[in-house]
Amino acid sequence: MKIRARYPRMLACGAALALTLGLAACGGGGAGGSGRASSGEDEIHVLVYGDATNKVEQQLVDTFNRTSKVKVVLDTIPGADYQQKLQTVINTPQAPDVFFNWGGGSIQPYVEAGLLMPLDGFIKKDPGLKSHFLPSVFNTAVIDGTPYGVPMRGTQPVLLFHNKKVLADAGVTPPRTWEELLAAVEALKAEGVTPIALGGGDKWPTLMWFQYLYDRVAGPELFQKALDGDKSAWESADSRKALGMIKELIDAGAFGTNADSVKFTDGGSPALLASGKAGFELMGSWAYATQQEADAEFAAKDLGYTAFPTVAGGKGDPANLVGNTNNFYSVLKKTRHPDTVAEFLKLMYSDRFVQQQLAIGNLPTTTNTEKFLDTAANPAYSRFQFDLVKKAPAFQLSWDQSYPPAAITPIHQAVQRFFNGQTDTDGFIEAMQALPTA
């Protein structure tokens, strides 16, 4: 499986990942808080994206603090505000010692600014900080041959979730093809149900539809070509075809009439799915943990999931995935307690970590994951993800994490404006051609 990230040097060979897997294998609002420098001689601050996974991160912190003289303080920023607030504090006295990120383009500017600690020294002292993770995932946070992140949480392919009861009541089965999805949209509309819940107010959930359709129509090569600086990729026939299919879905009324007033990060779109007001939601695999926390009964009984539909005649392999290969912890150079940080990072490959992540539906990318799959909150769900990742010929990192942070807002604006009909195909293409690539 290839990880499609911004830098070719991050791409690992497909056979290597499949072999490793064979041997072993952004969410809603959380607690308030912000990154800040260690305020005492005996603590470090770890900044994370606020969502349902924070309970596991707090459990790990509590475990670590029982035996560590230097304590870890977990700070969270609600998901919708994370990127902006991180950029605001990262080069100030309020910066954390360790922070959550997506690897790839999301940390490149911080590396170039000399803010991040290369992790070679940590790995030399504890080779497990590298060897206990799937190589192709670990390498997503390797820049110019130097590691700047340790995987945390789990791999996050984007899946098509559905409400089993809503689909059954409408006589709909989970769609395997694009044509079946369009037919499901019509059937659900006839039942007075919004076919697809969409947190358009966050913008990035809308982007997921673009990412998958571009991959299914053109294969991952088109986006990689654009990312490498060839702007002509955006005006290709395949690009226009993918945009036409997105427009077809929008015009069919798939997302209702007020998607931009709904967010995933405040629980809005997940609630539409769980309450039976919507049939589907395209979302990262963390949606299971989100639903489990908000409505455990629905998550256990009626939450279904499938891979993204195939596209007839498309160049992309139907087994390809898009999403986030993992999240990472990176370390600020100015931390006063590097030894404590190194010890804390060891927990990210511990048996305890793997079991706690599986318990909320996440799928860690450690080499010891497979032996614990049957202990997951939903073993069938964990194995479904495991098999998808294992078999995927390509796993394309989310567009807004592949490009540098300066491109995030322009990408989201281009997607939202096209989705809302404020710009046409040519306008979207021009906006994407104007993105910074370095």
Coordinates of C-alpha atoms in Angstrom, one line a residue:
M1 CA 0.0 0.0 0.0
K2 CA 1.4 3.4 -0.9
I3 CA 0.9 6.4 1.3
R4 CA 0.2 9.3 -1.0
A5 CA 1.7 12.3 0.8
R6 CA 3.2 15.6 -0.2
Y7 CA 6.8 14.4 -0.4
P8 CA 7.9 11.5 -2.7
R9 CA 10.5 10.5 0.0
M10 CA 7.5 9.7 2.3
L11 CA 6.2 7.1 0.0
A12 CA 6.8 3.5 1.1
C13 CA 6.6 0.5 -1.0
G14 CA 3.2 -1.3 -1.2
A15 CA 4.5 -4.7 -0.6
A16 CA 6.3 -3.6 2.5
L17 CA 3.1 -2.4 4.2
A18 CA 1.1 -5.3 3.1
L19 CA 3.8 -7.7 4.5
T20 CA 3.9 -5.8 7.8
L21 CA 0.2 -5.7 8.0
G22 CA 0.1 -9.4 7.3
L23 CA 2.5 -10.0 10.2
A24 CA 0.8 -7.6 12.6
A25 CA -1.1 -5.0 10.4
C26 CA -10.7 15.1 13.2
G27 CA -13.6 14.9 15.3
G28 CA -15.9 16.6 17.5
G29 CA -15.3 19.2 20.2
G30 CA -13.5 18.2 23.3
A31 CA -12.4 19.8 26.5
G32 CA -11.2 23.4 26.3
G33 CA -7.7 24.4 26.7
S34 CA -4.7 25.6 24.7
G35 CA -1.1 24.9 24.2
R36 CA 1.3 26.5 26.6
A37 CA 4.9 26.3 27.6
S38 CA 5.8 24.2 30.6
S39 CA 4.8 26.5 33.5
G40 CA 6.9 24.6 36.1
E41 CA 10.2 22.7 36.3
D42 CA 8.3 19.5 36.7
E43 CA 5.8 19.3 33.9
I44 CA 5.5 19.1 30.1
H45 CA 2.4 20.1 28.1
V46 CA 1.0 17.9 25.3
L47 CA -1.4 19.6 23.0
V48 CA -4.1 17.5 21.2
Y49 CA -7.1 17.9 18.9
G50 CA -10.2 17.9 21.1
D51 CA -12.5 15.1 20.3
A52 CA -13.8 11.7 21.6
T53 CA -10.3 10.2 21.6
N54 CA -9.2 12.6 24.4
K55 CA -10.4 10.1 27.0
V56 CA -7.8 7.6 25.9
E57 CA -5.1 10.2 25.8
Q58 CA -5.9 11.3 29.3
Q59 CA -5.8 7.7 30.5
L60 CA -2.3 7.4 29.1
V61 CA -1.2 10.6 30.7
D62 CA -2.6 9.5 34.1
T63 CA -0.8 6.1 33.7
F64 CA 2.5 7.9 32.9
N65 CA 2.1 10.4 35.7
R66 CA 1.9 7.7 38.4
T67 CA 5.6 6.9 38.0
S68 CA 7.1 10.0 36.4
K69 CA 8.7 12.8 38.5
V70 CA 8.0 15.2 35.6
K71 CA 4.3 15.3 35.0
V72 CA 2.4 15.5 31.7
V73 CA -0.4 18.0 31.3
L74 CA -2.9 17.3 28.5
D75 CA -4.2 20.4 26.8
T76 CA -7.0 20.2 24.2
I77 CA -8.3 22.6 21.5
P78 CA -11.7 21.9 20.0
G79 CA -11.3 20.3 16.6
A80 CA -12.7 23.2 14.5
D81 CA -10.1 25.6 16.0
Y82 CA -7.1 23.4 16.3
Q83 CA -5.1 24.3 13.2
Q84 CA -5.5 28.0 13.6
K85 CA -4.7 28.1 17.3
L86 CA -1.7 25.8 16.9
Q87 CA -0.3 28.2 14.3
T88 CA -0.9 31.1 16.7
V89 CA 0.9 29.6 19.7
I90 CA 3.6 27.4 18.2
N91 CA 6.4 30.0 18.1
T92 CA 5.4 31.8 21.4
P93 CA 6.1 31.2 25.1
Q94 CA 2.7 29.5 25.2
A95 CA 3.8 26.7 22.8
P96 CA 3.4 23.1 24.0
D97 CA 6.3 20.7 24.4
V98 CA 4.5 18.0 22.3
F99 CA 1.7 18.6 19.8
F100 CA -0.7 16.6 17.7
N101 CA -0.5 16.8 13.8
W102 CA -1.1 14.9 10.6
G103 CA 2.5 14.6 9.4
G104 CA 3.2 15.6 5.8
G105 CA 2.6 19.2 4.8
S106 CA 1.1 19.9 8.2
I107 CA 4.5 20.0 9.9
Q108 CA 6.7 21.1 6.9
P109 CA 6.7 24.8 7.8
Y110 CA 7.6 24.1 11.4
V111 CA 10.5 22.0 10.3
E112 CA 11.7 24.7 7.9
A113 CA 11.4 27.3 10.7
G114 CA 13.6 25.2 12.9
L115 CA 11.0 24.7 15.6
L116 CA 10.8 20.9 15.7
M117 CA 13.2 18.4 17.3
P118 CA 14.6 15.7 15.0
L119 CA 13.8 12.4 16.6
D120 CA 16.9 10.5 15.5
G121 CA 18.4 10.8 19.0
F122 CA 15.2 9.4 20.7
I123 CA 15.2 6.5 18.2
K124 CA 18.9 5.7 18.7
K125 CA 18.2 5.3 22.4
D126 CA 15.0 3.4 21.8
P127 CA 14.7 1.8 18.3
G128 CA 11.2 0.8 19.2
L129 CA 10.0 4.3 18.6
K130 CA 10.4 3.5 14.9
S131 CA 10.5 -0.3 14.6
H132 CA 7.1 -0.8 16.4
F133 CA 5.2 1.1 13.8
L134 CA 4.3 0.3 10.2
P135 CA 7.0 1.8 8.1
S136 CA 4.8 3.5 5.5
V137 CA 2.8 5.2 8.3
F138 CA 5.9 6.2 10.3
N139 CA 7.4 7.7 7.2
T140 CA 4.6 10.2 6.7
A141 CA 6.3 12.3 9.3
V142 CA 9.8 11.8 7.9
I143 CA 11.0 15.0 6.1
D144 CA 14.2 15.1 4.1
G145 CA 15.2 11.8 5.7
T146 CA 14.7 12.9 9.2
P147 CA 11.8 11.7 11.5
Y148 CA 9.8 14.5 13.2
G149 CA 6.8 12.6 14.5
V150 CA 5.8 9.4 16.3
P151 CA 2.4 7.9 15.3
M152 CA -0.4 8.2 17.8
R153 CA -4.2 7.3 17.7
G154 CA -4.7 5.1 14.7
T155 CA -5.0 5.0 10.9
Q156 CA -8.1 6.9 9.7
P157 CA -9.4 5.8 6.3
V158 CA -12.6 7.6 5.2
L159 CA -15.6 5.3 5.1
L160 CA -19.2 5.6 4.0
F161 CA -21.2 5.2 7.2
H162 CA -25.0 4.5 7.2
N163 CA -28.0 4.1 9.5
K164 CA -29.1 0.5 9.0
K165 CA -32.7 1.1 10.0
V166 CA -33.1 4.1 7.8
L167 CA -31.8 2.2 4.8
A168 CA -33.9 -0.8 5.5
D169 CA -37.0 1.3 5.8
A170 CA -36.3 2.8 2.4
G171 CA -35.6 -0.5 0.8
V172 CA -31.9 0.6 0.2
T173 CA -28.8 -1.5 0.5
P174 CA -25.3 -0.1 1.1
P175 CA -24.2 1.1 -2.4
R176 CA -21.3 -0.6 -4.0
T177 CA -21.3 1.5 -7.2
W178 CA -21.8 5.2 -8.0
E179 CA -25.0 4.4 -9.8
E180 CA -26.3 2.5 -6.7
L181 CA -25.5 5.6 -4.6
L182 CA -27.5 7.9 -6.9
A183 CA -30.4 5.4 -6.7
A184 CA -30.2 5.3 -2.9
V185 CA -30.3 9.1 -2.8
E186 CA -33.6 9.1 -4.8
A187 CA -35.1 6.4 -2.6
L188 CA -34.2 8.2 0.6
K189 CA -35.5 11.5 -0.6
A190 CA -38.8 9.8 -1.4
E191 CA -39.0 8.7 2.3
G192 CA -38.5 12.3 3.4
V193 CA -34.9 11.6 4.7
T194 CA -31.8 13.7 3.9
P195 CA -29.8 11.2 1.9
I196 CA -26.4 12.2 3.1
A197 CA -25.5 14.1 6.3
L198 CA -22.7 16.6 5.7
G199 CA -21.0 18.9 8.2
G200 CA -20.4 21.5 5.5
G201 CA -19.9 24.2 8.1
D202 CA -16.5 22.6 8.8
K203 CA -15.6 22.5 5.1
W204 CA -13.2 19.5 5.4
P205 CA -16.1 17.0 5.4
T206 CA -17.1 18.3 2.0
L207 CA -13.6 17.9 0.8
M208 CA -13.8 14.1 1.4
W209 CA -16.2 13.8 -1.5
F210 CA -13.8 15.5 -3.8
Q211 CA -10.8 13.4 -2.6
Y212 CA -12.6 10.1 -3.2
L213 CA -14.1 11.0 -6.6
Y214 CA -10.8 12.3 -7.9
D215 CA -9.1 9.1 -6.8
R216 CA -11.8 6.8 -8.3
V217 CA -12.0 8.7 -11.6
A218 CA -8.3 9.6 -12.1
G219 CA -6.3 7.4 -9.7
P220 CA -4.0 8.9 -7.1
E221 CA -1.5 10.0 -9.7
L222 CA -3.5 13.1 -10.7
F223 CA -3.4 14.6 -7.2
Q224 CA 0.2 13.7 -6.7
K225 CA 1.0 15.4 -10.0
A226 CA -0.7 18.6 -8.8
L227 CA 1.0 18.3 -5.4
D228 CA 4.4 18.0 -7.1
G229 CA 3.8 21.4 -8.9
D230 CA 2.2 20.4 -12.2
K231 CA -0.9 22.7 -12.1
S232 CA -2.1 21.4 -15.5
A233 CA -3.4 18.3 -13.6
W234 CA -6.4 20.3 -12.3
E235 CA -7.6 21.2 -15.8
S236 CA -7.4 17.6 -17.2
A237 CA -10.3 15.7 -18.6
D238 CA -10.3 13.5 -15.5
S239 CA -10.5 16.4 -13.2
R240 CA -13.4 17.9 -15.0
K241 CA -15.2 14.5 -15.0
A242 CA -14.8 14.2 -11.2
L243 CA -16.2 17.7 -10.7
G244 CA -19.1 16.8 -13.0
M245 CA -19.9 13.8 -10.8
I246 CA -19.8 15.9 -7.6
K247 CA -22.1 18.4 -9.2
E248 CA -24.5 15.5 -10.3
L249 CA -24.7 14.4 -6.6
I250 CA -25.3 17.9 -5.4
D251 CA -28.0 18.6 -8.0
A252 CA -29.7 15.3 -7.0
G253 CA -30.4 16.8 -3.6
A254 CA -28.1 14.3 -1.8
F255 CA -27.1 16.7 0.9
G256 CA -30.3 18.5 1.6
T257 CA -30.6 22.3 1.6
N258 CA -28.7 23.4 4.7
A259 CA -25.4 21.4 4.8
D260 CA -23.4 24.6 5.4
S261 CA -25.3 25.3 8.6
V262 CA -24.3 21.8 10.0
K263 CA -21.0 20.8 11.5
F264 CA -19.3 17.5 12.4
T265 CA -17.2 19.2 15.1
D266 CA -20.2 20.2 17.2
G267 CA -21.9 16.8 16.8
G268 CA -24.5 18.1 14.3
S269 CA -24.0 15.8 11.3
P270 CA -23.4 12.6 13.5
A271 CA -26.7 13.4 15.2
L272 CA -28.5 13.5 11.9
L273 CA -27.3 10.0 11.1
A274 CA -28.0 8.6 14.6
S275 CA -31.5 10.1 14.8
G276 CA -32.6 8.7 11.5
K277 CA -32.8 12.1 9.8
A278 CA -30.1 11.1 7.3
G279 CA -29.1 7.8 5.7
F280 CA -25.4 8.2 5.1
E281 CA -22.3 10.1 6.2
L282 CA -18.9 10.0 4.6
M283 CA -16.4 10.4 7.4
G284 CA -13.1 9.3 8.8
S285 CA -13.0 6.1 10.8
W286 CA -13.1 8.2 14.0
A287 CA -16.8 8.6 13.4
Y288 CA -17.3 5.3 15.2
A289 CA -15.7 6.7 18.4
T290 CA -17.8 9.8 18.0
Q291 CA -21.0 7.9 17.7
Q292 CA -20.0 5.5 20.5
E293 CA -19.6 8.4 22.9
A294 CA -22.7 10.3 21.8
D295 CA -25.1 7.4 21.3
A296 CA -23.7 4.0 22.3
E297 CA -26.9 2.2 21.5
F298 CA -26.9 3.4 17.9
A299 CA -23.2 2.7 17.5
A300 CA -23.7 -0.9 18.6
K301 CA -27.0 -1.6 16.8
D302 CA -27.6 0.5 13.7
L303 CA -24.3 2.1 12.7
G304 CA -23.2 0.5 9.4
Y305 CA -20.1 1.1 7.2
T306 CA -18.8 0.3 3.8
A307 CA -16.0 1.4 1.5
F308 CA -16.5 4.2 -0.9
P309 CA -18.4 3.1 -4.1
T310 CA -16.7 2.2 -7.3
V311 CA -16.8 4.3 -10.4
A312 CA -17.3 2.5 -13.7
G313 CA -14.4 3.2 -16.1
G314 CA -12.4 5.0 -13.4
K315 CA -8.6 4.7 -13.4
G316 CA -8.4 4.5 -9.7
D317 CA -8.3 1.1 -8.0
P318 CA -11.6 0.5 -6.2
A319 CA -9.5 -0.6 -3.2
N320 CA -7.8 2.7 -2.9
L321 CA -8.3 4.7 0.3
V322 CA -8.2 8.4 1.2
G323 CA -8.0 9.9 4.7
N324 CA -5.2 10.2 7.3
T325 CA -2.5 7.6 7.5
N326 CA -2.3 8.4 11.2
N327 CA -1.9 11.3 13.6
F328 CA 1.5 12.1 15.1
Y329 CA 3.1 13.7 18.1
S330 CA 5.9 16.1 17.2
V331 CA 8.3 17.7 19.8
L332 CA 9.3 21.3 20.1
K333 CA 13.1 21.9 20.2
K334 CA 12.8 24.1 23.2
T335 CA 11.2 21.6 25.6
R336 CA 13.1 21.5 28.9
H337 CA 12.4 17.8 29.5
P338 CA 13.4 15.8 26.4
D339 CA 14.0 12.7 28.4
T340 CA 10.5 12.8 29.8
V341 CA 9.1 13.4 26.4
A342 CA 11.0 10.4 25.0
E343 CA 9.6 8.2 27.9
F344 CA 6.1 9.4 27.2
L345 CA 6.3 8.6 23.5
K346 CA 7.1 5.0 24.3
L347 CA 3.5 4.6 25.5
M348 CA 2.4 5.0 21.8
Y349 CA 3.4 1.5 21.0
S350 CA 2.5 -0.2 24.3
D351 CA 0.0 -3.0 24.6
R352 CA -2.1 -0.7 26.8
F353 CA -2.2 2.0 24.1
V354 CA -3.3 -0.5 21.4
Q355 CA -6.0 -2.0 23.6
Q356 CA -7.4 1.4 24.7
Q357 CA -7.5 2.7 21.1
L358 CA -9.2 -0.4 19.8
A359 CA -11.8 -0.1 22.7
I360 CA -13.1 3.1 21.1
G361 CA -12.9 1.9 17.5
N362 CA -9.5 3.3 16.5
L363 CA -7.0 1.1 14.6
P364 CA -3.4 1.7 15.8
T365 CA -0.6 1.3 13.2
T366 CA 1.7 -0.6 15.6
T367 CA 3.2 -4.0 14.8
N368 CA 1.4 -5.5 17.8
T369 CA -2.1 -4.4 16.7
E370 CA -3.3 -7.6 15.0
K371 CA -3.1 -9.7 18.2
F372 CA -5.5 -7.5 20.0
L373 CA -8.2 -7.1 17.2
D374 CA -10.6 -9.5 18.9
T375 CA -10.5 -7.3 22.0
A376 CA -11.8 -4.2 20.2
A377 CA -15.1 -2.5 21.0
N378 CA -16.4 -3.8 17.7
P379 CA -14.0 -6.5 16.4
A380 CA -15.9 -6.7 13.1
Y381 CA -15.4 -3.0 12.6
S382 CA -11.7 -3.1 13.5
R383 CA -11.1 -6.1 11.2
F384 CA -13.0 -4.4 8.4
Q385 CA -10.6 -1.4 8.6
F386 CA -7.6 -3.6 9.1
D387 CA -8.4 -5.5 5.9
L388 CA -9.1 -2.3 3.9
V389 CA -5.8 -0.8 4.9
K390 CA -3.9 -4.1 4.3
K391 CA -5.3 -4.4 0.8
A392 CA -5.2 -0.8 -0.3
P393 CA -2.8 -0.2 -3.3
A394 CA -2.8 3.5 -2.4
F395 CA -3.8 5.5 0.7
Q396 CA -4.0 9.2 -0.2
L397 CA -3.4 11.6 2.6
S398 CA -6.2 14.3 2.9
W399 CA -5.6 17.1 0.5
D400 CA -5.6 19.8 3.3
Q401 CA -2.9 17.9 5.2
S402 CA -0.8 17.1 2.1
Y403 CA -0.5 20.8 1.2
P404 CA 1.3 23.2 3.6
P405 CA -0.9 25.0 6.2
A406 CA -1.1 28.1 4.1
A407 CA -3.2 26.2 1.5
I408 CA -5.8 24.9 3.9
T409 CA -8.1 27.9 3.8
P410 CA -7.9 28.3 0.0
I411 CA -8.7 24.6 -0.5
H412 CA -11.7 24.7 1.8
Q413 CA -12.9 27.9 0.2
A414 CA -12.6 26.4 -3.3
V415 CA -14.5 23.3 -2.3
Q416 CA -17.3 25.2 -0.5
R417 CA -17.8 27.7 -3.3
F418 CA -18.0 24.9 -5.9
F419 CA -20.4 23.0 -3.7
N420 CA -22.7 26.0 -3.2
G421 CA -22.7 26.9 -6.9
Q422 CA -20.8 30.2 -6.2
T423 CA -18.2 29.1 -8.7
D424 CA -18.2 26.8 -11.7
T425 CA -15.8 24.1 -12.9
D426 CA -13.3 26.6 -14.3
G427 CA -13.4 28.7 -11.1
F428 CA -12.6 25.6 -9.0
I429 CA -9.7 24.7 -11.3
E430 CA -8.3 28.2 -11.2
A431 CA -8.5 28.2 -7.4
M432 CA -6.7 24.9 -7.1
Q433 CA -4.0 26.0 -9.6
A434 CA -3.3 29.0 -7.4
L435 CA -2.5 26.9 -4.3
P436 CA 1.0 27.2 -2.8
T437 CA 2.9 23.9 -3.1
A438 CA 5.9 24.7 -0.9

